[in-house]
Each structure stands twice: as C-alpha cells, then as structure tokens.
Amino acid sequence: MVNIGEFARLGGVSTRMLRHYDALGLLVPADVDPHNGRRSYDVAQLTVLNRLIALKGLGFSLDEVGALLREGVEPTELHGMLRLRAAELERQVRHDRHTLDRVQARLRLIEQETQVNPHIQTKYVEPLTIAALSAPAADASRQSTGAVVQALFEEVITQMESATADRTTPIARYVPTADAPAVDVTAGYAIAGTVPGLSLCTLPATEVASIIHHGPMNTISTAYQALAHWAESTGHSPATWREHYLEANGEDQSNWIVELQLELPSTSSTR
Amino acid sequence: MVNIGEFARLGGVSTRMLRHYDALGLLVPADVDPHNGRRSYDVAQLTVLNRLIALKGLGFSLDEVGALLREGVEPTELHGMLRLRAAELERQVRHDRHTLDRVQARLRLIEQETQVNPHIQTKYVEPLTIAALSAPAADASRQSTGAVVQALFEEVITQMESATADRTTPIARYVPTADAPAVDVTAGYAIAGTVPGLSLCTLPATEVASIIHHGPMNTISTAYQALAHWAESTGHSPATWREHYLEANGEDQSNWIVELQLELPSTSSTR
DNA sequence: TTGCTCCTCACGTCACGTGAGGTGGC
DNA sequence: TTGCTCCTCACGTCACGTGAGGTGGC
C-alpha cells in the first residue's frame, strides 16, 4: 500500500490523473482514509494502471477504456473495437497526409513567388490506392482530356456519395497507350475500404518530377510547359503523369492549387 | 449585402460559425443593424471567408488564422508558419501510424488466441527512415545479437535525449554479411529531421512475412521458429529480418509486443 | 515548528453544436 | 396572423493542467 504520490511515480503519471481516474471510477484506490480522504493504492494495482495507459495509448477515450477495463469483455468484442479504432486511425492518417500535401504545396508556391527558383522538384511518392474510374482520351491535349476527366469525376462523385464514402484529394492519372496519341485517363479519390461501383486501383510507388500550379485550369499550360522543358533537358521523355487537385473547391478556380507529377521510369538502380 | 443565413449558405458554413468568427473579430459583418443586431454581409466578404476556411483547413487554430488574415503578413513569415505546420503534421502522421501499427498487432494477437490461424501474414511495408546506429554481431543467434542490440539502443537513446528528439517505435534490422555467420545489426527509431551523432538510414520498401510475438524476449524463439518454418515451406531462405518493438515500456517484459518481419526478396515482378 | 504531501473545488483549454427563450420581418 | 429567420445567453464537449486555499503527517 502506497500513497498517491508514490503510486503516480511508479506508474509514470500525474497525481491529478490518478484523482481523475478515481473520479471516473476507472481506477479506485484500494483504500481511502475515511477521516482525511487520503488515497492508498495497492502496488498490484499497477497492472490495472498499465492496462489503462496502454488502452489510452491506443487512442481509446476514457469512457471506452472504462468499458474495456471492466472484466467480461469478450475477445470478439475487443476485436470489434480494435477494428473500428484501426479504421479511424487510417482515416486520420490519410486526412493528415492530405493536409500535409496541401501545406507543402503552399510552401512551394511561396518559394516560387519570392525567388526565381527551379520550381521543379523530384521526389518519391508512395503507392496510392484510389477509388477510381478509367476511360480513354483521343490524345494528351487538355482539350481532349479535360472533358473525359470531368465526366469521370462526376461519375465517381455520384458513386461515392451514394456510398457515403469520404473524399480527400481528387487525383487524375494519364497513361500513354500503344494506340498512338490516345491516353488512358484514370480519375478518383484516395480512400480506404471499398466503394461499390468503383474499382480500386493502386498507383505504383515511383519517382516523380513535380510542379505546383496556382490558378484556374485554363492557365495550367505554363506549368506543363515548364515540366516538359525540364524533362527534355534532363533526358526524360514525357510519358505518364498525374494531377493532384490539392485545393479545388467550388466553381471559382482562381485559387485552385494543382500539383503536376511526371512519373520518372525507375532507372533500375540498386533495388 | 446578404443576411447571415444566406451568407452561410454561400460560404458553406453554419450561422453559428459566422457568429463565432464575428465574436473573435475574424470576420466582422459589413453592417450590423443598431436596432435589432441583425448582421449583414457583403458578398465580397466571401473571399475573406474562403481564405479563413482554407487556413483553418490547413490546421491552423483560429488565433493563428486571425494573425494570418490581418494584412501585413510577409511571405517569409507565412513561410515560417507553414514550415512549422508541416513539421507538426509529419509528427502527427508518424504518431498515428505508430498507434495504428500497435492496434493492428493487437488485432492479430486476438486472432491468434481465438483461432488456430496461420499467424504469418505477408504485407508490403513502405520505406522507413530511422535515426540509427549499426554494429556487427558474431552470428544471428539471440545470444549474439541481444547484447549488440541493447548496446546500440542505449547509445541511440542517449544521443536522441540530448537532442530532445521524440522517439516512436524502436526498430532493429539484421542483415547477413558476406563474412559467413556474422550479421550487421542496425537499431534506431523512426523519425523526421536529423539527430546529431546518428546517421539516418532509410530501410527499403519491401514485401515482408510478419508475425506478432507477445511476452518477454526470452520466449520469442517460438515466433522465430514459426517464421523460419514458414520460410522453408514457401521456398524462401531466411535472410534479412526486422524487429518492431510495438509495446516495450519498462523492464517488465511480460506484456511486450514485438513484430518480427522477414524481408522477402522482390520476385522481380511487374515493376 | 517547518516543509512536504495530500485534499477539494473550480476555472481554463478549443471550436463550435445545441437547445432555451424571445423578437422582428415577409 | 403564421411560419421563418434572426438574436443573445449559456451549457456541454475531453482529459486533464493549474492554481487557490486549506489541512494532516513526519
């Protein structure tokens, strides 16, 4: 039997937290002096405290931790709660990544505006699973692809809305076909889980050359030309590319932010 | 000039939020009726609202948004704030990923306990940058590697503490050397940024066979044997492997959770 | 007797959601 | 006159941190 200060030290928590857990009934001291209210804990209660901390560390609320601590939670029930938690965390991670992408795009925009920088950046992108639809376009020009992309997104949005899936960054990918000037267009949203009516496709991890465009889509050719110029001067031939619509809300396109990514074929390096 | 309800609809926010932004001085209506207090907004104020929403969407607090909205923020200052934000988001993503790993490990533990499942799972792991140190061990046995790993971790922790870098999952990687039974051991923590005195090394993305161990390290051989048995039966030769110490706090190892990952050489597939 | 630990309120945090209770405009 | 929108409080959210003000134990 130790007092609250000692128990807190042993458990690596604050005394305030222990009083809080007591108040919530999560971890009641083994004994309370009826005269002065002082709490005494059994050292064996450290096990409970550790489980409490572990569950809290998995991101459960104290309410949920309480439910889990009370004996009688069947493994299947715990399993269900953990699956929910995992799904939440996946959503959270995707959301934060999306925000991070947007913050980084804005950083690069500022750098472009203040200095005459090489706007092009090469980077590695991780594999990306998107719920998407595909269709061919006659050629790689914006005149040809624009309508195709728009139609695809409208269809994708319809499907996702009826499935109440949450959307993050819209992404389009353009792949040259064997059929001369025609390109295959894929458009969709990064997602976890599945959406009925949409196929999930995983865009491969790859090295890309990336540039940020700011403004309406009808002025994006500047960025494309810069990217094409870069590709030419570095000996790459433009091929498959992607568009990440990082800020693209509403019809007013004047503040749209779009990242163009040119996929660079792996130079069959070490790997 | 529109009333608050109309302005809220146009901006896609709640009237409550508009009143809140008014109270905080972030977005004051163009006019307020002195008699009945009704707010009127200028449609041109939608620009401000949109900027406010955009900044909030990047994760800035309303206080910070306020500072950014007041004119006179220089690009360099905004740049600084965005860099801070990006760093925060990276930390957040790493933290949530770590939590997700732990939740998933517990899920697999429950599955192992309830059913006699194949405990081994193959999966793709993304490239992982860790602040780490390396040293050779005489052979791959735990007797040889154990002391090396422990010494490495102690040194890494010392360096990171003096740099006040925050640690997440401890990770060890074992790579066979040309020098017969000896293996190279690398131990460290996933991290962003750099730590003086520690080299950053990026573990490659790869397919792995993974198994979860629960309990003290002196009982981990069961898991190793299962993994070795699996490798043998599927035609893989055990080679490079990793240990993720998902739950490993304090000296009491009885609740440790460790994920073993056997790297599978890429079968030179499509990519 | 002096520190030290312990106690119980109770406010503050962050960005609103959600009523309660009431009033002016079409 | 009836809905409809608007108004201003003010509580609730979540897990504590942080004093304030006071008391018992070594």
PDB file of N, CA and C (backbone and C1' of nucleotides) in Angstrom, chain D residues 1-15:
ATOM      1  P    DT D   1     -53.803  39.376 -35.510  1.00  0.00           P
ATOM      2  O5'  DT D   1     -53.327  37.888 -35.819  1.00  0.00           O
ATOM      3  C5'  DT D   1     -54.292  36.915 -36.233  1.00  0.00           C
ATOM      4  C4'  DT D   1     -53.594  35.869 -37.068  1.00  0.00           C
ATOM      5  C3'  DT D   1     -52.494  35.092 -36.326  1.00  0.00           C
ATOM      6  O3'  DT D   1     -52.644  33.703 -36.619  1.00  0.00           O
ATOM      7  C1'  DT D   1     -51.619  36.015 -38.316  1.00  0.00           C
ATOM      8  P    DT D   2     -51.985  32.624 -35.640  1.00  0.00           P
ATOM      9  O5'  DT D   2     -51.025  31.821 -36.629  1.00  0.00           O
ATOM     10  C5'  DT D   2     -51.516  31.402 -37.905  1.00  0.00           C
ATOM     11  C4'  DT D   2     -50.350  31.108 -38.829  1.00  0.00           C
ATOM     12  C3'  DT D   2     -49.201  30.342 -38.175  1.00  0.00           C
ATOM     13  O3'  DT D   2     -48.798  29.298 -39.041  1.00  0.00           O
ATOM     14  C1'  DT D   2     -48.373  32.283 -39.207  1.00  0.00           C
ATOM     15  P    DG D   3     -48.415  27.894 -38.449  1.00  0.00           P
ATOM     16  O5'  DG D   3     -47.133  27.464 -39.300  1.00  0.00           O
ATOM     17  C5'  DG D   3     -45.899  28.052 -38.994  1.00  0.00           C
ATOM     18  C4'  DG D   3     -45.192  28.466 -40.264  1.00  0.00           C
ATOM     19  C3'  DG D   3     -43.714  28.123 -40.256  1.00  0.00           C
ATOM     20  O3'  DG D   3     -43.282  27.843 -41.567  1.00  0.00           O
ATOM     21  C1'  DG D   3     -44.004  30.484 -40.231  1.00  0.00           C
ATOM     22  P    DC D   4     -41.863  27.093 -41.757  1.00  0.00           P
ATOM     23  O5'  DC D   4     -40.797  28.286 -41.821  1.00  0.00           O
ATOM     24  C5'  DC D   4     -40.892  29.261 -42.856  1.00  0.00           C
ATOM     25  C4'  DC D   4     -39.840  30.323 -42.623  1.00  0.00           C
ATOM     26  C3'  DC D   4     -38.515  29.784 -42.052  1.00  0.00           C
ATOM     27  O3'  DC D   4     -37.457  30.086 -42.944  1.00  0.00           O
ATOM     28  C1'  DC D   4     -39.260  31.708 -40.851  1.00  0.00           C
ATOM     29  P    DT D   5     -35.973  29.578 -42.637  1.00  0.00           P
ATOM     30  O5'  DT D   5     -35.283  30.893 -42.025  1.00  0.00           O
ATOM     31  C5'  DT D   5     -35.348  32.115 -42.734  1.00  0.00           C
ATOM     32  C4'  DT D   5     -34.846  33.231 -41.856  1.00  0.00           C
ATOM     33  C3'  DT D   5     -33.481  32.947 -41.190  1.00  0.00           C
ATOM     34  O3'  DT D   5     -32.585  33.989 -41.532  1.00  0.00           O
ATOM     35  C1'  DT D   5     -35.036  33.803 -39.627  1.00  0.00           C
ATOM     36  P    DC D   6     -31.062  33.947 -41.173  1.00  0.00           P
ATOM     37  O5'  DC D   6     -30.981  34.810 -39.842  1.00  0.00           O
ATOM     38  C5'  DC D   6     -31.315  36.184 -39.877  1.00  0.00           C
ATOM     39  C4'  DC D   6     -31.550  36.710 -38.486  1.00  0.00           C
ATOM     40  C3'  DC D   6     -30.425  36.404 -37.494  1.00  0.00           C
ATOM     41  O3'  DC D   6     -29.493  37.484 -37.443  1.00  0.00           O
ATOM     42  C1'  DC D   6     -32.615  36.192 -36.516  1.00  0.00           C
ATOM     43  P    DC D   7     -28.224  37.292 -36.496  1.00  0.00           P
ATOM     44  O5'  DC D   7     -28.785  37.550 -35.026  1.00  0.00           O
ATOM     45  C5'  DC D   7     -29.270  38.843 -34.677  1.00  0.00           C
ATOM     46  C4'  DC D   7     -29.722  38.855 -33.236  1.00  0.00           C
ATOM     47  C3'  DC D   7     -28.703  38.270 -32.264  1.00  0.00           C
ATOM     48  O3'  DC D   7     -27.831  39.280 -31.820  1.00  0.00           O
ATOM     49  C1'  DC D   7     -30.918  37.483 -31.786  1.00  0.00           C
ATOM     50  P    DT D   8     -26.455  38.829 -31.188  1.00  0.00           P
ATOM     51  O5'  DT D   8     -26.833  38.552 -29.666  1.00  0.00           O
ATOM     52  C5'  DT D   8     -27.614  39.491 -28.931  1.00  0.00           C
ATOM     53  C4'  DT D   8     -28.023  38.862 -27.614  1.00  0.00           C
ATOM     54  C3'  DT D   8     -26.844  38.375 -26.764  1.00  0.00           C
ATOM     55  O3'  DT D   8     -27.081  38.704 -25.400  1.00  0.00           O
ATOM     56  C1'  DT D   8     -28.330  36.579 -27.157  1.00  0.00           C
ATOM     57  P    DC D   9     -25.876  38.612 -24.361  1.00  0.00           P
ATOM     58  O5'  DC D   9     -25.326  37.141 -24.553  1.00  0.00           O
ATOM     59  C5'  DC D   9     -24.926  36.379 -23.464  1.00  0.00           C
ATOM     60  C4'  DC D   9     -26.102  35.798 -22.704  1.00  0.00           C
ATOM     61  C3'  DC D   9     -25.646  34.725 -21.729  1.00  0.00           C
ATOM     62  O3'  DC D   9     -26.434  34.740 -20.554  1.00  0.00           O
ATOM     63  C1'  DC D   9     -27.038  33.769 -23.403  1.00  0.00           C
ATOM     64  P    DA D  10     -25.757  34.193 -19.258  1.00  0.00           P
ATOM     65  O5'  DA D  10     -25.622  32.634 -19.526  1.00  0.00           O
ATOM     66  C5'  DA D  10     -26.793  31.856 -19.690  1.00  0.00           C
ATOM     67  C4'  DA D  10     -26.391  30.437 -19.998  1.00  0.00           C
ATOM     68  C3'  DA D  10     -25.003  30.051 -19.460  1.00  0.00           C
ATOM     69  O3'  DA D  10     -25.069  28.729 -18.986  1.00  0.00           O
ATOM     70  C1'  DA D  10     -25.113  29.565 -21.711  1.00  0.00           C
ATOM     71  P    DC D  11     -24.117  28.263 -17.813  1.00  0.00           P
ATOM     72  O5'  DC D  11     -24.286  26.685 -17.864  1.00  0.00           O
ATOM     73  C5'  DC D  11     -25.570  26.130 -18.148  1.00  0.00           C
ATOM     74  C4'  DC D  11     -25.417  25.008 -19.156  1.00  0.00           C
ATOM     75  C3'  DC D  11     -24.271  24.042 -18.839  1.00  0.00           C
ATOM     76  O3'  DC D  11     -24.762  22.721 -18.790  1.00  0.00           O
ATOM     77  C1'  DC D  11     -24.193  24.724 -21.099  1.00  0.00           C
ATOM     78  P    DG D  12     -23.746  21.539 -18.442  1.00  0.00           P
ATOM     79  O5'  DG D  12     -23.297  21.018 -19.871  1.00  0.00           O
ATOM     80  C5'  DG D  12     -24.248  20.377 -20.732  1.00  0.00           C
ATOM     81  C4'  DG D  12     -23.494  19.749 -21.882  1.00  0.00           C
ATOM     82  C3'  DG D  12     -22.235  18.996 -21.419  1.00  0.00           C
ATOM     83  O3'  DG D  12     -22.133  17.741 -22.074  1.00  0.00           O
ATOM     84  C1'  DG D  12     -21.641  20.681 -22.992  1.00  0.00           C
ATOM     85  P    DT D  13     -21.071  16.688 -21.622  1.00  0.00           P
ATOM     86  O5'  DT D  13     -19.973  16.726 -22.775  1.00  0.00           O
ATOM     87  C5'  DT D  13     -20.361  16.589 -24.133  1.00  0.00           C
ATOM     88  C4'  DT D  13     -19.181  16.891 -25.025  1.00  0.00           C
ATOM     89  C3'  DT D  13     -17.851  16.324 -24.518  1.00  0.00           C
ATOM     90  O3'  DT D  13     -17.317  15.444 -25.484  1.00  0.00           O
ATOM     91  C1'  DT D  13     -17.627  18.574 -25.225  1.00  0.00           C
ATOM     92  P    DC D  14     -17.074  13.880 -25.109  1.00  0.00           P
ATOM     93  O5'  DC D  14     -15.553  13.864 -24.685  1.00  0.00           O
ATOM     94  C5'  DC D  14     -14.537  14.003 -25.670  1.00  0.00           C
ATOM     95  C4'  DC D  14     -13.241  14.256 -24.967  1.00  0.00           C
ATOM     96  C3'  DC D  14     -13.090  13.516 -23.633  1.00  0.00           C
ATOM     97  O3'  DC D  14     -11.987  12.658 -23.761  1.00  0.00           O
ATOM     98  C1'  DC D  14     -12.471  15.829 -23.450  1.00  0.00           C
ATOM     99  P    DA D  15     -11.683  11.518 -22.709  1.00  0.00           P
ATOM    100  O5'  DA D  15     -10.404  12.141 -22.013  1.00  0.00           O
ATOM    101  C5'  DA D  15      -9.278  12.450 -22.814  1.00  0.00           C
ATOM    102  C4'  DA D  15      -8.323  13.287 -22.002  1.00  0.00           C
ATOM    103  C3'  DA D  15      -8.008  12.716 -20.624  1.00  0.00           C
ATOM    104  O3'  DA D  15      -6.642  12.977 -20.303  1.00  0.00           O
ATOM    105  C1'  DA D  15      -8.824  14.879 -20.389  1.00  0.00           C
TER     106       DA D  15
END
